[in-house]
Tab-separated table of C-alpha atoms in Angstrom:
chain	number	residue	atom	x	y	z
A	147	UNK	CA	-144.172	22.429	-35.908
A	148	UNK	CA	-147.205	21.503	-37.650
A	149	UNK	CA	-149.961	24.028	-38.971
A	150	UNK	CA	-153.283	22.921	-40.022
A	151	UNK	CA	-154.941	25.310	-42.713
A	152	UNK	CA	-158.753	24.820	-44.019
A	153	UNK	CA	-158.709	25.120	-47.657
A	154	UNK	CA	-161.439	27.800	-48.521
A	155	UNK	CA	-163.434	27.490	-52.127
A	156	UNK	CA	-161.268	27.942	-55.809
A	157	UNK	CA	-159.198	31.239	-55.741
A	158	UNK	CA	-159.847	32.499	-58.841
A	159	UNK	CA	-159.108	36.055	-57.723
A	160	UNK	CA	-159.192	37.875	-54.613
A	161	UNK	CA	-156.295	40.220	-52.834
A	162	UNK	CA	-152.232	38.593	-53.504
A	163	UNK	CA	-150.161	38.027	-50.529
A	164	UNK	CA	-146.816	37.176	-49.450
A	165	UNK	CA	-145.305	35.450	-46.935
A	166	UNK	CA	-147.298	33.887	-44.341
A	167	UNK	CA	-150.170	35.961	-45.556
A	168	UNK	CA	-150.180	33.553	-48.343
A	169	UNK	CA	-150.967	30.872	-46.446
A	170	UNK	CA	-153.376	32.417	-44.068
A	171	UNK	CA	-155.837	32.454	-47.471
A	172	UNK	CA	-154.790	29.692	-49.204
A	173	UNK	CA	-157.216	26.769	-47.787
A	174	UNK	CA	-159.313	29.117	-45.453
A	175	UNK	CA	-162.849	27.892	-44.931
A	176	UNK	CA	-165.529	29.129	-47.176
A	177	UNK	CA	-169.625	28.333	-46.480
A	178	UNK	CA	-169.517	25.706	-49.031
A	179	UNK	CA	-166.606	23.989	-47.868
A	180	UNK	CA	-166.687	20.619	-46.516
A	181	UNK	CA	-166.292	19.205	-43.277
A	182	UNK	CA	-162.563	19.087	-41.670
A	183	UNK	CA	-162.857	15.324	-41.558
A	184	UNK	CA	-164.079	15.539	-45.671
A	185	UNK	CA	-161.116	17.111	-46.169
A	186	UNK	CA	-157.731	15.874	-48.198
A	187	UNK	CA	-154.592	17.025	-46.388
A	188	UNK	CA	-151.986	18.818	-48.311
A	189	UNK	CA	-148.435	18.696	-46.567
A	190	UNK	CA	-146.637	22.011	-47.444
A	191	UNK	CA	-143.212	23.159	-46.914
A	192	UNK	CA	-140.998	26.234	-47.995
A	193	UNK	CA	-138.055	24.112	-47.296
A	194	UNK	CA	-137.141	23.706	-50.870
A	195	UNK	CA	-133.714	21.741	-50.429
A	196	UNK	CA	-133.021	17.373	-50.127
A	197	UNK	CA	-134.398	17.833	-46.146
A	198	UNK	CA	-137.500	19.747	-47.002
A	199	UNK	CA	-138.537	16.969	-49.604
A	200	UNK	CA	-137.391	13.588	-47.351
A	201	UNK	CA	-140.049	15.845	-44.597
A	202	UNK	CA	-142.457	15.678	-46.215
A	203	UNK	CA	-142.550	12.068	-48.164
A	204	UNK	CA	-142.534	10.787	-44.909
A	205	UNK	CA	-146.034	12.103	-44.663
A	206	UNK	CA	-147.460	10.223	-47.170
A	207	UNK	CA	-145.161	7.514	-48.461
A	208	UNK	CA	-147.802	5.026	-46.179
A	209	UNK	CA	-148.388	3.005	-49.243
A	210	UNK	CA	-144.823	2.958	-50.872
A	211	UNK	CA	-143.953	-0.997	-51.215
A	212	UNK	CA	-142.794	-3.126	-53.265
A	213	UNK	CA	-141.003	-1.907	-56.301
A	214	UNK	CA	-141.470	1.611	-56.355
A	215	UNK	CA	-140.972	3.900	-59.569
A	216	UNK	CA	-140.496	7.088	-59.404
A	217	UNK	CA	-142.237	9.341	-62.254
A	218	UNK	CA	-140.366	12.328	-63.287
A	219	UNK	CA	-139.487	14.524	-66.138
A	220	UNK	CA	-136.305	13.912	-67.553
A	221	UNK	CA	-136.953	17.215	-69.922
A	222	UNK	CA	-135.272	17.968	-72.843
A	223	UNK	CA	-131.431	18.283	-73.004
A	224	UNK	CA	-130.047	20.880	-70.346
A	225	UNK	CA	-133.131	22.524	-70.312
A	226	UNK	CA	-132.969	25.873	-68.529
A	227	UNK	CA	-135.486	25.236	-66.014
A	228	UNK	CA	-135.252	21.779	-64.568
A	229	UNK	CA	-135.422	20.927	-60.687
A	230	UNK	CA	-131.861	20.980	-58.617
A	231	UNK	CA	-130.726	17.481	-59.516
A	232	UNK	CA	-129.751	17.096	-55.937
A	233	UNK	CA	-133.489	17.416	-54.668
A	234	UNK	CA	-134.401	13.781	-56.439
A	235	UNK	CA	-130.923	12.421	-56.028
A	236	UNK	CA	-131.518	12.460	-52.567
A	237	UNK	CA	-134.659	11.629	-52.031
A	238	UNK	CA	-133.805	8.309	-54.080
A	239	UNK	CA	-131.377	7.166	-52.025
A	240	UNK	CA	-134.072	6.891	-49.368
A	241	UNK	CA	-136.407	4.939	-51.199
A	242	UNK	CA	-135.614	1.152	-51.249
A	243	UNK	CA	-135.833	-0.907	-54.230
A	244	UNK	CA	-136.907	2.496	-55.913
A	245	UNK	CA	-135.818	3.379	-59.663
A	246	UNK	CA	-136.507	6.367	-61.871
A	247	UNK	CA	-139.388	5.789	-64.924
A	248	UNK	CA	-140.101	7.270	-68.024
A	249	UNK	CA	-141.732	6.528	-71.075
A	250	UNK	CA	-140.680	8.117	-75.066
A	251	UNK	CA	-142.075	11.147	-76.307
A	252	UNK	CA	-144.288	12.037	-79.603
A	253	UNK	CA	-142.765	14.617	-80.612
A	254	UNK	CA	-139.791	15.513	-82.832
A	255	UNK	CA	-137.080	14.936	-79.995
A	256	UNK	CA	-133.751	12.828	-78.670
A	257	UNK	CA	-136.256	11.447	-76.452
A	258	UNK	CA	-138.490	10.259	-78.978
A	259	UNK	CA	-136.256	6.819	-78.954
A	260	UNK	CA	-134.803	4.815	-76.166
A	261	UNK	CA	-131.339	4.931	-76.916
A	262	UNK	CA	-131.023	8.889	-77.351
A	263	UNK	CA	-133.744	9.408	-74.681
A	264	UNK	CA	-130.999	7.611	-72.793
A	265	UNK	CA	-128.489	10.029	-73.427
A	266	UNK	CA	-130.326	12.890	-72.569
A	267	UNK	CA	-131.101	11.245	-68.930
A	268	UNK	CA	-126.997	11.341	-68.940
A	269	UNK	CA	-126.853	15.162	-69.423
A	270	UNK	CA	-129.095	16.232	-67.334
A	271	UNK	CA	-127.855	14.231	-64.829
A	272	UNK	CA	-130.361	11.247	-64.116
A	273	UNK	CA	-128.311	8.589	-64.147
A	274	UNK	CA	-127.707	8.070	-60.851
A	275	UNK	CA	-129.991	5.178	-60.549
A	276	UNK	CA	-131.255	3.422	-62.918
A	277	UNK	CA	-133.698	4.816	-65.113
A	278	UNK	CA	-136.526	2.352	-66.850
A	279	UNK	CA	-138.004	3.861	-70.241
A	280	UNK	CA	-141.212	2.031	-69.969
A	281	UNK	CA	-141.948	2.156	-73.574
A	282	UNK	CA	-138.702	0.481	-74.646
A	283	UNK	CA	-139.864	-2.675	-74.957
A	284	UNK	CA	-143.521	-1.703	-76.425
A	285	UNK	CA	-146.858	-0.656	-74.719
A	286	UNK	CA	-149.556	-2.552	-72.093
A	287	UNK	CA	-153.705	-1.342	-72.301
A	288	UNK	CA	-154.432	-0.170	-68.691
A	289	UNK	CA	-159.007	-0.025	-68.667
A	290	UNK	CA	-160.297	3.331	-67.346
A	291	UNK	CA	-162.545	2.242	-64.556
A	292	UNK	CA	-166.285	3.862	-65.800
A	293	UNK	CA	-165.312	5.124	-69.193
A	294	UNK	CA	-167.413	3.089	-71.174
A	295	UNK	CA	-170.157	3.941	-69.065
A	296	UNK	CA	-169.823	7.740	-69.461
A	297	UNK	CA	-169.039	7.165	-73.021
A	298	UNK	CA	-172.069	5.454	-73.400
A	299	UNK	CA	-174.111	7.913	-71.546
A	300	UNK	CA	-173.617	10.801	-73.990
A	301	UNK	CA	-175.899	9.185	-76.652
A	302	UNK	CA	-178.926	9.096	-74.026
A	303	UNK	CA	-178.126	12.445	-72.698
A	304	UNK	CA	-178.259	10.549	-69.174
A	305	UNK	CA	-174.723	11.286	-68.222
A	306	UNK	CA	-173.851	13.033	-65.390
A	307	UNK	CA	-170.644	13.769	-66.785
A	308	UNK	CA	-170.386	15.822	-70.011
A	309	UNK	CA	-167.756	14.912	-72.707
A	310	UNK	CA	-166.706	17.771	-74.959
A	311	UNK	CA	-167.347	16.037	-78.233
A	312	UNK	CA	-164.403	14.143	-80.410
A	313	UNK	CA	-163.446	10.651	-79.382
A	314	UNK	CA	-162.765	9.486	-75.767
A	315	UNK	CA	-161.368	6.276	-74.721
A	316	UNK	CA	-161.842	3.607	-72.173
A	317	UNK	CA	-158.475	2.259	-72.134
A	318	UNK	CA	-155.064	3.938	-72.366
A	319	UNK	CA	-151.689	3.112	-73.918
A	320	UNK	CA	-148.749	2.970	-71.317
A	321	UNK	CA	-145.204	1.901	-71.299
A	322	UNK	CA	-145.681	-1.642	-70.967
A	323	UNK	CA	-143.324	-2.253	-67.813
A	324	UNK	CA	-145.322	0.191	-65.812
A	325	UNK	CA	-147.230	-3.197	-64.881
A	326	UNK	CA	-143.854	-4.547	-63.465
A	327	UNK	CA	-144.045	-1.690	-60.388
A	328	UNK	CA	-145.495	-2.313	-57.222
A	329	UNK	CA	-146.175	1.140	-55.788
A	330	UNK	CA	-145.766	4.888	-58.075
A	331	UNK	CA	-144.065	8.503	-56.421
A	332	UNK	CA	-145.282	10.776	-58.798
A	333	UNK	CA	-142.008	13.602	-58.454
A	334	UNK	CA	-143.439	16.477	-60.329
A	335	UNK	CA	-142.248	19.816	-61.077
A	336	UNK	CA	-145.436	22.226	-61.364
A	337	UNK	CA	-145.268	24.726	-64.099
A	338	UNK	CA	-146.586	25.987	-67.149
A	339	UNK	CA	-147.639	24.137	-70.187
A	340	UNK	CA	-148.345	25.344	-73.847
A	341	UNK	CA	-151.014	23.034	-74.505
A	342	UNK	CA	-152.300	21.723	-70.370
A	343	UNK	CA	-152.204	25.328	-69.423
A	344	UNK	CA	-150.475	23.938	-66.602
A	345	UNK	CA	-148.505	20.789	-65.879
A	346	UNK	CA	-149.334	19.166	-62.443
A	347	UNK	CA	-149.133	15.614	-61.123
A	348	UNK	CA	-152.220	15.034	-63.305
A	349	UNK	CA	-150.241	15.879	-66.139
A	350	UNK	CA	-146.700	13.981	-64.933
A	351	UNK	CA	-148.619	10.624	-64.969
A	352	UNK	CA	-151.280	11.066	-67.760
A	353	UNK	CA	-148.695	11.778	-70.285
A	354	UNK	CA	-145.660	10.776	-68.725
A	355	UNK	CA	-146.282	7.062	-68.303
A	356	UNK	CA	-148.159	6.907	-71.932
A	357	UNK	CA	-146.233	5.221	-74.548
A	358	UNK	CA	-144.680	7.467	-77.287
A	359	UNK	CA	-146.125	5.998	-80.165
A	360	UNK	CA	-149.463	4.987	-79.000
A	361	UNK	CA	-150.708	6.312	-75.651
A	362	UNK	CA	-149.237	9.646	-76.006
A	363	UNK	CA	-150.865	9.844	-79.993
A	364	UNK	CA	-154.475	8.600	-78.081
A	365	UNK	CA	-154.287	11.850	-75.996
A	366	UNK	CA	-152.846	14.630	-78.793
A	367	UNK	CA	-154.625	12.949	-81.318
A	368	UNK	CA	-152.920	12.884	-85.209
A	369	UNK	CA	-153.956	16.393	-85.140
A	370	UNK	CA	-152.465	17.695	-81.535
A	371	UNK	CA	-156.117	18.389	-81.094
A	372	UNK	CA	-156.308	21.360	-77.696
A	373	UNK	CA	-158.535	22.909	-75.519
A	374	UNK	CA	-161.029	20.430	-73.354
A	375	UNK	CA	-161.161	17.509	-75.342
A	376	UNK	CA	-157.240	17.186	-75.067
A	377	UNK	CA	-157.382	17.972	-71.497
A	378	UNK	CA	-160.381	15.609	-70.992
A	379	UNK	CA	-158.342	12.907	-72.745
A	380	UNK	CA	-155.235	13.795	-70.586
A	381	UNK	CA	-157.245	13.420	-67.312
A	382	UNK	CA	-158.874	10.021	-68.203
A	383	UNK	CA	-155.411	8.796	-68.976
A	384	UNK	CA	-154.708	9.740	-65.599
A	385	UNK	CA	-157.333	7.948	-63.942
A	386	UNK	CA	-155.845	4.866	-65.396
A	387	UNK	CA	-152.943	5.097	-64.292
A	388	UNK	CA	-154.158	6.182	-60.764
A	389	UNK	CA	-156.561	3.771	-60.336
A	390	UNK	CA	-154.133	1.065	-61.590
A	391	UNK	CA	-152.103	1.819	-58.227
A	392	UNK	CA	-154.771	2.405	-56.295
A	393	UNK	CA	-153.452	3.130	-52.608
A	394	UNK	CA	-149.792	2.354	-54.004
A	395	UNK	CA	-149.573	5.777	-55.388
A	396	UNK	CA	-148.613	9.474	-54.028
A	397	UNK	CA	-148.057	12.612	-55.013
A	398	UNK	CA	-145.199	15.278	-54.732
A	399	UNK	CA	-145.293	19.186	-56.548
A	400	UNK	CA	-142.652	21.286	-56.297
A	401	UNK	CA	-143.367	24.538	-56.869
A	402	UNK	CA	-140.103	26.304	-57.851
A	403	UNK	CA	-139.167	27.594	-61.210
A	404	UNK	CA	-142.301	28.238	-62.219
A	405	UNK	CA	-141.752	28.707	-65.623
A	406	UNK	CA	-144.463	29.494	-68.447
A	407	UNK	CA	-143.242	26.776	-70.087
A	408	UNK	CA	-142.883	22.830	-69.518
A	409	UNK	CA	-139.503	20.822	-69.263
A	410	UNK	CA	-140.714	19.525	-72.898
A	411	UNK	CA	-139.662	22.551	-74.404
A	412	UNK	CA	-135.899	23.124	-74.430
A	413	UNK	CA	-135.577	26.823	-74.817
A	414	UNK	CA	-138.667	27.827	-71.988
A	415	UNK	CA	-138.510	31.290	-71.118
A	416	UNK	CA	-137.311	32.138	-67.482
A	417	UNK	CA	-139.867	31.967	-64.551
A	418	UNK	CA	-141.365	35.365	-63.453
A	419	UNK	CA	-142.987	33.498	-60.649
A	420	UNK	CA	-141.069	33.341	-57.321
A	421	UNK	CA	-140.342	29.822	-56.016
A	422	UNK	CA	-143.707	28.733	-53.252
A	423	UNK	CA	-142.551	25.547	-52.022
A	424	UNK	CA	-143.051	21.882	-52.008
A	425	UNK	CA	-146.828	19.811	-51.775
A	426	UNK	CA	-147.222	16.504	-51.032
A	427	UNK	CA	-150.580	14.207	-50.827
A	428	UNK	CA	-152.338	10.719	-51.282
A	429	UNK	CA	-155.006	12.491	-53.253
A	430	UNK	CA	-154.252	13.735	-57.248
A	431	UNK	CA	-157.475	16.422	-57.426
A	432	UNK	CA	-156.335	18.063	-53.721
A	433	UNK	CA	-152.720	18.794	-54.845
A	434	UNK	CA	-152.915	19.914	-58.037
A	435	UNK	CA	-155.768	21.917	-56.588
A	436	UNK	CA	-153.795	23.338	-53.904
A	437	UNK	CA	-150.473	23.921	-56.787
A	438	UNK	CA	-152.706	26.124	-58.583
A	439	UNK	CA	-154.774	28.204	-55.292
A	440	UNK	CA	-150.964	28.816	-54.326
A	441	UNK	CA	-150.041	30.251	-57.904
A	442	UNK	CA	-153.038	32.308	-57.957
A	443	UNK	CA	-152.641	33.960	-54.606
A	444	UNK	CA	-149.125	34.964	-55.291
A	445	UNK	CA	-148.638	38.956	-55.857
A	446	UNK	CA	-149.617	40.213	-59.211
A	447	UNK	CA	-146.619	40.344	-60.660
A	448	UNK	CA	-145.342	37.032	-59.489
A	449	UNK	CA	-148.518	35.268	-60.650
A	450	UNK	CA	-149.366	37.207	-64.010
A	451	UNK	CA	-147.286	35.394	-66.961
A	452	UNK	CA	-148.077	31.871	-65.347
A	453	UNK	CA	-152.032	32.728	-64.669
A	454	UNK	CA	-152.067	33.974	-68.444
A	455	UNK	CA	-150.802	30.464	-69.449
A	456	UNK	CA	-152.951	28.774	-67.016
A	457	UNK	CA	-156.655	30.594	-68.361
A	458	UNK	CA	-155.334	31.207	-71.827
A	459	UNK	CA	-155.455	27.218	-72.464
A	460	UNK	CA	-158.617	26.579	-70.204
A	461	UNK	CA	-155.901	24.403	-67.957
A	462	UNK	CA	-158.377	24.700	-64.911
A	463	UNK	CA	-160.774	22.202	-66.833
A	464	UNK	CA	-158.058	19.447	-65.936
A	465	UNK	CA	-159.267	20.138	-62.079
A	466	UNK	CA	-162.978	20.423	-63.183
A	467	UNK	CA	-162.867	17.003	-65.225
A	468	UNK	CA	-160.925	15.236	-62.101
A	469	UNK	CA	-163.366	16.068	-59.915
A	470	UNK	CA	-166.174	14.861	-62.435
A	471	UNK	CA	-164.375	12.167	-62.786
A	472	UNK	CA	-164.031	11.494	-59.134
A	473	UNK	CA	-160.706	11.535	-58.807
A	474	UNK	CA	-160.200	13.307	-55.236
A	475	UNK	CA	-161.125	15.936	-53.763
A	476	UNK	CA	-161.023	19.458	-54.562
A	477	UNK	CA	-161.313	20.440	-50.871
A	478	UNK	CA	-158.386	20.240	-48.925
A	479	UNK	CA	-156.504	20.892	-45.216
A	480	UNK	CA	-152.997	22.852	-46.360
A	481	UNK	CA	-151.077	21.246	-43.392
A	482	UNK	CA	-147.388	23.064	-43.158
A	483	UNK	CA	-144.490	21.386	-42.360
């Protein structure tokens, strides 16, 4: 059975639910909302198992062909909080001429170089396929369609879109054999993030498929600068990637161990959030934007710890700067599976 929900304007705050009571709210029409036909769809199921997943990829896996990578986060080495193996493993299978990719990470780490990065992918159980550290062989420039435009824009004061000052870029550093895939799932687990606030599909892609030494260093900057220029940064890196695919690209959140705290770090603290469920959707803005109207209509005390993360490190400009950006669309149908 199929259930069509409106999405109603940001939930910021308003009464927690449970339940089915969750999703009555969560995308409810609002005054300001757009037309159903304006709409994104968001396919959502609480079937958080191998079946529940293959469900609903076959919504949106339309423009899957070709050689397909599969984005995810290998995290660091048996990190506490890292999707059931199984989920992924499955899904895989499904996917012809599919492979995991990755790309090295800036930070002090095993992943920081190929051959260690590759042993982590062993323990924590990634290598049943094969797995293609992007980076390996060095890094490929991927334009960000209207950057130099906006950049240019803040000297006249004619922008539409504000940049929070400190340098922005109109290209982005990726692992180089990104270029070799055809089509991009984007397999993300949603949770907490010390510096996004959150970590979304906007996140999986924007730092996840930027080279270790040179995309990943564009974003953080020499100085890890945070706060909106770092998310800024992290969003236009996104809209490279995105736009590189074009319709060759869709999305996947899985909602379930919601910790505070991203894959990245190796000792995160246990989620206090109950598991939600799984998203899927062709549009980047609408699912991250549904991720995070689920979160916040969660009871109090399911949605406190990760909502503190979330506001504490202004992670809600991500969805603010995507929309400026015109990435998607922040109005969605919640469609459950």
């Amino acid at each position: 059975m199929v259930k069509k929900i409106e999405r109603r304007s940001f939930l910021k705050s308003g009464a927690a639910v449970a339940g089915a009571a969750l999703l009555s709210s969560v995308g409810s029409g609002s005054s300001q909302a757009a037309s159903p036909a304006d709409r994104s769809k968001v396919f959502f199921s609480k079937d958080l198992s191998y079946e529940g997943l293959l469900a609903l990829y076959a919504k949106v896996n339309q423009g899957m062909t070709g050689k397909i990578g599969i984005k995810l986060h290998t995290g660091e080495p048996n990190g506490p909080n890292l999707l059931p193996i199984e989920f992924i493993k499955g899904l895989q299978a499904e996917i012809p001429n599919s492979n995991i990719v990755e790309c090295n990470v800036l930070y002090p780490s095993p992943r920081q170089h190929a051959d260690t990065h590759r042993e982590v992918i062993k323990t924590n159980g990634f290598d049943f396929c094969a797995v293609d550290i992007m980076d390996e062989n060095g890094d490929a420039m991927l334009p960000i369609a209207g950057m130099q435009e906006i950049i240019d824009a803040q000297g006249s004061g004619s922008g539409a879109v504000k940049l929070t000052e400190g340098e922005h870029y109109a290209e982005v550093a990726v692992g180089k054999n990104l270029l070799n895939y055809d089509s991009l799932l984007v397999y993300t687990h949603f949770k907490g993030h010390a510096m996004g606030g959150f970590g979304g599909s906007l996140k999986n892609i924007a730092i996840g498929c930027a080279s270790g030494l040179v995309g990943k260093r564009m974003i953080h900057g020499d100085d890890w600068v945070r706060g909106p220029l770092f998310l800024e940064r992290m969003v236009e890196a996104g809209k490279g990637i995105a736009d590189h695919f074009g319709d060759n690209i869709t999305y996947i959140n899985v909602l379930k161990n919601i910790s505070v705290d991203c894959d990245c770090d190796a000792h995160g603290v246990a989620p206090t959030c109950r598991d939600i469920g799984i998203l899927a959707s062709t549009d980047i803005l609408a699912i991250d934007q549904a991720s995070v109207d689920l979160v916040y209509n969660m009871p109090e005390e399911d949605r406190h710890d990760i909502v503190e993360r979330i506001e504490s490190r202004q992670g809600l400009h991500q969805l603010k700067h995507m929309k400026a950006l015109g990435m998607g669309n922040a109005d969605y149908e919640l469609v459950q599976i």
